[in-house]
mmCIF file of C-alpha atoms in Angstrom:
data_model
loop_
_atom_site.group_PDB
_atom_site.id
_atom_site.type_symbol
_atom_site.label_atom_id
_atom_site.label_comp_id
_atom_site.label_asym_id
_atom_site.label_seq_id
_atom_site.Cartn_x
_atom_site.Cartn_y
_atom_site.Cartn_z
ATOM 1 C CA MET J 1 4.897 -22.765 25.012
ATOM 2 C CA LYS J 2 5.534 -23.012 22.221
ATOM 3 C CA ASN J 3 1.393 -23.580 21.670
ATOM 4 C CA PHE J 4 0.560 -20.862 23.783
ATOM 5 C CA ARG J 5 2.248 -18.419 21.639
ATOM 6 C CA LEU J 6 0.847 -20.269 18.374
ATOM 7 C CA GLU J 7 -2.726 -19.265 20.169
ATOM 8 C CA GLU J 8 -1.661 -16.200 21.095
ATOM 9 C CA ASN J 9 -0.368 -15.037 17.764
ATOM 10 C CA THR J 10 -3.550 -17.139 16.118
ATOM 11 C CA HIS J 11 -5.787 -14.775 18.158
ATOM 12 C CA LYS J 12 -3.853 -11.309 17.464
ATOM 13 C CA ILE J 13 -3.719 -12.215 13.339
ATOM 14 C CA GLU J 14 -7.702 -12.890 14.076
ATOM 15 C CA GLU J 15 -8.182 -9.287 15.425
ATOM 16 C CA PHE J 16 -6.408 -7.968 12.568
ATOM 17 C CA TYR J 17 -8.323 -9.766 9.935
ATOM 18 C CA HIS J 18 -11.791 -7.985 11.899
ATOM 19 C CA ILE J 19 -10.505 -4.531 12.068
ATOM 20 C CA VAL J 20 -9.761 -5.263 8.199
ATOM 21 C CA HIS J 21 -13.151 -6.922 7.767
ATOM 22 C CA LYS J 22 -14.651 -4.453 9.186
ATOM 23 C CA ALA J 23 -12.808 -2.040 7.653
ATOM 24 C CA ASN J 24 -13.782 -3.456 4.119
ATOM 25 C CA GLU J 25 -17.388 -3.890 5.279
ATOM 26 C CA ALA J 26 -17.606 0.565 5.635
ATOM 27 C CA TYR J 27 -15.442 1.268 2.506
ATOM 28 C CA PHE J 28 -18.109 -1.125 0.367
ATOM 29 C CA THR J 29 -20.791 0.555 2.186
ATOM 30 C CA TYR J 30 -19.127 4.116 1.106
ATOM 31 C CA TRP J 31 -18.334 2.959 -2.219
ATOM 32 C CA LYS J 32 -21.682 1.472 -3.428
ATOM 33 C CA GLU J 33 -23.586 5.055 -2.063
ATOM 34 C CA HIS J 34 -20.668 7.596 -2.808
ATOM 35 C CA THR J 35 -18.909 6.101 -6.287
ATOM 36 C CA PHE J 36 -20.575 3.266 -8.026
ATOM 37 C CA LEU J 37 -22.056 4.859 -10.649
ATOM 38 C CA HIS J 38 -20.914 8.260 -10.346
ATOM 39 C CA TRP J 39 -18.718 10.276 -12.523
ATOM 40 C CA ASP J 40 -15.709 9.081 -10.699
ATOM 41 C CA TRP J 41 -16.967 5.905 -11.098
ATOM 42 C CA TRP J 42 -17.659 6.306 -14.829
ATOM 43 C CA LEU J 43 -14.484 7.720 -15.708
ATOM 44 C CA SER J 44 -12.982 5.062 -14.118
ATOM 45 C CA VAL J 45 -14.579 2.229 -15.973
ATOM 46 C CA GLY J 46 -13.710 4.535 -19.472
ATOM 47 C CA LEU J 47 -10.534 5.059 -18.504
ATOM 48 C CA THR J 48 -10.013 0.727 -17.726
ATOM 49 C CA ILE J 49 -11.926 0.286 -21.339
ATOM 50 C CA LEU J 50 -11.164 2.407 -23.920
ATOM 51 C CA PRO J 51 -7.010 2.035 -23.677
ATOM 52 C CA TRP J 52 -7.574 -1.255 -24.632
ATOM 53 C CA VAL J 53 -9.831 -0.962 -27.445
ATOM 54 C CA ILE J 54 -7.064 1.682 -28.687
ATOM 55 C CA TRP J 55 -4.574 -1.530 -27.951
ATOM 56 C CA TRP J 56 -5.977 -3.932 -30.010
ATOM 57 C CA ARG J 57 -6.457 -1.329 -32.910
ATOM 58 C CA TRP J 58 -2.595 0.424 -32.837
ATOM 59 C CA ILE J 59 -0.879 -2.683 -31.231
ATOM 60 C CA ASP J 60 1.050 -5.268 -34.118
ATOM 61 C CA LYS J 61 -1.632 -8.213 -34.808
ATOM 62 C CA ALA J 62 2.101 -10.071 -35.747
ATOM 63 C CA ARG J 63 3.600 -9.328 -32.715
ATOM 64 C CA ARG J 64 0.610 -9.453 -30.423
ATOM 65 C CA ALA J 65 0.465 -11.970 -28.098
ATOM 66 C CA ARG J 66 4.605 -10.756 -27.660
ATOM 67 C CA PHE J 67 2.755 -7.782 -26.262
ATOM 68 C CA MET J 68 -0.017 -9.223 -24.201
ATOM 69 C CA PHE J 69 2.367 -11.350 -22.509
ATOM 70 C CA THR J 70 4.796 -8.240 -21.993
ATOM 71 C CA ALA J 71 0.866 -6.249 -20.312
ATOM 72 C CA PHE J 72 0.720 -8.939 -18.003
ATOM 73 C CA PHE J 73 4.229 -8.609 -16.760
ATOM 74 C CA ILE J 74 3.664 -4.791 -16.747
ATOM 75 C CA ILE J 75 -0.458 -5.481 -14.807
ATOM 76 C CA ILE J 76 1.187 -7.921 -12.634
ATOM 77 C CA VAL J 77 4.381 -5.483 -11.226
ATOM 78 C CA CYS J 78 2.327 -2.573 -10.953
ATOM 79 C CA SER J 79 -0.596 -4.001 -9.288
ATOM 80 C CA TRP J 80 2.095 -5.501 -6.643
ATOM 81 C CA PHE J 81 3.238 -2.008 -6.547
ATOM 82 C CA ASP J 82 0.367 0.333 -6.079
ATOM 83 C CA PHE J 83 -0.482 -2.264 -3.410
ATOM 84 C CA CYS J 84 1.980 -2.035 -1.220
ATOM 85 C CA GLY J 85 1.830 1.865 -1.562
ATOM 86 C CA VAL J 86 -1.387 1.690 -0.689
ATOM 87 C CA ALA J 87 -1.347 -1.011 2.095
ATOM 88 C CA LEU J 88 1.675 1.292 3.435
ATOM 89 C CA GLY J 89 -0.810 4.286 3.650
ATOM 90 C CA LEU J 90 1.923 6.104 0.982
ATOM 91 C CA TRP J 91 -1.353 7.131 -1.083
ATOM 92 C CA TYR J 92 -5.150 6.048 -2.110
ATOM 93 C CA TYR J 93 -7.250 6.517 -4.629
ATOM 94 C CA ALA J 94 -11.243 8.046 -5.394
ATOM 95 C CA GLY J 95 -13.175 6.807 -8.348
ATOM 96 C CA LYS J 96 -12.239 2.899 -7.878
ATOM 97 C CA VAL J 97 -14.203 0.536 -10.309
ATOM 98 C CA ILE J 98 -13.978 -2.026 -7.536
ATOM 99 C CA PRO J 99 -13.937 -1.322 -4.326
ATOM 100 C CA THR J 100 -12.270 -5.105 -3.388
ATOM 101 C CA ILE J 101 -9.203 -3.902 -4.934
ATOM 102 C CA PRO J 102 -6.710 -1.220 -3.068
ATOM 103 C CA SER J 103 -5.431 -0.427 -5.951
ATOM 104 C CA TYR J 104 -6.214 1.828 -8.884
ATOM 105 C CA ALA J 105 -7.599 -0.486 -11.480
ATOM 106 C CA PRO J 106 -7.173 1.895 -14.247
ATOM 107 C CA TRP J 107 -4.015 2.925 -13.831
ATOM 108 C CA ASP J 108 -2.517 -1.072 -13.065
ATOM 109 C CA PHE J 109 -4.886 -2.930 -15.383
ATOM 110 C CA ALA J 110 -5.204 -0.944 -18.268
ATOM 111 C CA LEU J 111 -2.877 2.778 -18.652
ATOM 112 C CA PHE J 112 0.413 0.920 -18.004
ATOM 113 C CA PRO J 113 -0.105 -2.216 -19.683
ATOM 114 C CA VAL J 114 -1.244 -0.114 -22.255
ATOM 115 C CA THR J 115 1.210 3.010 -22.879
ATOM 116 C CA MET J 116 3.925 0.975 -22.340
ATOM 117 C CA THR J 117 3.117 -1.602 -24.665
ATOM 118 C CA LEU J 118 2.706 0.762 -27.392
ATOM 119 C CA LEU J 119 5.642 2.941 -26.510
ATOM 120 C CA ILE J 120 7.492 -0.405 -26.766
ATOM 121 C CA GLN J 121 6.024 -0.703 -29.949
ATOM 122 C CA SER J 122 6.805 2.949 -31.522
ATOM 123 C CA ARG J 123 9.970 3.822 -32.906
ATOM 124 C CA PRO J 124 12.182 0.683 -32.132
ATOM 125 C CA HIS J 125 15.479 2.471 -33.205
ATOM 126 C CA ILE J 126 15.383 4.981 -30.067
ATOM 127 C CA SER J 127 16.919 3.810 -27.124
ATOM 128 C CA PRO J 128 15.024 2.071 -24.142
ATOM 129 C CA LEU J 129 16.620 4.163 -21.626
ATOM 130 C CA LYS J 130 15.708 7.641 -23.476
ATOM 131 C CA LYS J 131 12.160 5.913 -23.857
ATOM 132 C CA ALA J 132 12.580 5.296 -20.174
ATOM 133 C CA ILE J 133 13.232 8.106 -18.998
ATOM 134 C CA PHE J 134 10.479 9.784 -20.856
ATOM 135 C CA TYR J 135 7.541 7.553 -19.581
ATOM 136 C CA GLY J 136 8.771 8.477 -16.108
ATOM 137 C CA LEU J 137 8.812 11.932 -16.798
ATOM 138 C CA MET J 138 5.509 12.054 -18.533
ATOM 139 C CA VAL J 139 3.546 10.189 -15.670
ATOM 140 C CA ALA J 140 5.675 10.947 -12.707
ATOM 141 C CA PHE J 141 5.330 14.925 -13.187
ATOM 142 C CA ILE J 142 2.227 15.069 -16.098
ATOM 143 C CA GLY J 143 -0.077 11.679 -15.488
ATOM 144 C CA GLU J 144 0.117 11.412 -11.616
ATOM 145 C CA PRO J 145 -0.840 15.175 -10.980
ATOM 146 C CA ILE J 146 -3.575 15.146 -13.657
ATOM 147 C CA PHE J 147 -5.461 12.285 -11.610
ATOM 148 C CA GLU J 148 -4.405 14.515 -8.086
ATOM 149 C CA TRP J 149 -6.052 17.605 -9.346
ATOM 150 C CA THR J 150 -9.333 15.544 -10.549
ATOM 151 C CA GLY J 151 -9.447 13.867 -7.129
ATOM 152 C CA LEU J 152 -8.937 10.467 -8.021
ATOM 153 C CA TYR J 153 -5.795 9.874 -6.740
ATOM 154 C CA THR J 154 -3.941 11.438 -3.735
ATOM 155 C CA LYS J 155 -0.790 11.692 -2.171
ATOM 156 C CA VAL J 156 -0.173 10.666 1.436
ATOM 157 C CA HIS J 157 3.529 10.251 2.104
ATOM 158 C CA TRP J 158 4.795 10.378 -1.147
ATOM 159 C CA GLN J 159 6.316 12.740 -3.860
ATOM 160 C CA TYR J 160 6.152 12.703 -7.863
ATOM 161 C CA ALA J 161 10.093 12.204 -7.450
ATOM 162 C CA TYR J 162 9.618 9.534 -5.942
ATOM 163 C CA SER J 163 7.871 7.796 -9.024
ATOM 164 C CA PHE J 164 9.972 9.075 -11.634
ATOM 165 C CA PRO J 165 12.636 5.990 -11.444
ATOM 166 C CA ILE J 166 10.110 3.322 -10.219
ATOM 167 C CA TYR J 167 7.633 3.809 -13.495
ATOM 168 C CA MET J 168 11.515 3.959 -15.645
ATOM 169 C CA LEU J 169 13.120 0.635 -14.122
ATOM 170 C CA ILE J 170 9.140 -0.719 -14.933
ATOM 171 C CA TYR J 171 9.155 0.432 -18.662
ATOM 172 C CA LEU J 172 12.627 -1.088 -18.923
ATOM 173 C CA SER J 173 11.917 -4.402 -17.583
ATOM 174 C CA ALA J 174 9.296 -4.543 -19.858
ATOM 175 C CA ASN J 175 11.168 -3.743 -22.421
ATOM 176 C CA TRP J 176 13.370 -6.460 -21.667
ATOM 177 C CA VAL J 177 10.672 -8.924 -21.127
ATOM 178 C CA SER J 178 9.300 -7.654 -24.468
ATOM 179 C CA LYS J 179 12.326 -8.624 -26.701
ATOM 180 C CA ARG J 180 13.049 -12.194 -25.618
ATOM 181 C CA GLU J 181 14.009 -14.444 -27.780
ATOM 182 C CA SER J 182 11.981 -17.444 -26.295
ATOM 183 C CA PHE J 183 8.719 -16.294 -27.862
ATOM 184 C CA GLY J 184 9.557 -17.731 -31.109
ATOM 185 C CA THR J 185 7.570 -16.802 -34.309
ATOM 186 C CA VAL J 186 4.205 -18.546 -35.667
#
């Protein structure tokens, strides 16, 4: 009886895998013909590279490793949230740099980690909570609408207000990570 259920489950999972695989193949073909090397792709590539160039110039060189670690933390958290949102059908993106990653690379791999670490570095006398509120408001109510207006981001079952506390929590977590004493000095 158990072997039969295991085989049945395996067969059902295989069916889902083939559906997902076919969808990915169809999307890759579409991406190659309608996104790759078009204006939205170039904009996305620029938004993935340019923030890191700015970051490299403006980040405190003495604390660069600390902020790079914090940026990797932000990338992991933002990518995970973004992947879940896309997988759950809450939103989707156009102009993707890479068609195989469901999240939007400029958001997760550049804009979020760069802007958060630069904000953490700047004006250290300002309360992290105030900065988190500012960051959440700017990204949820200005950044997301701009990306939606350009057609790069489409909300399906999502509201800007839902993003606000998430961005605040990610910022506060990143700020906490950046302040850990375990980083020692060289």
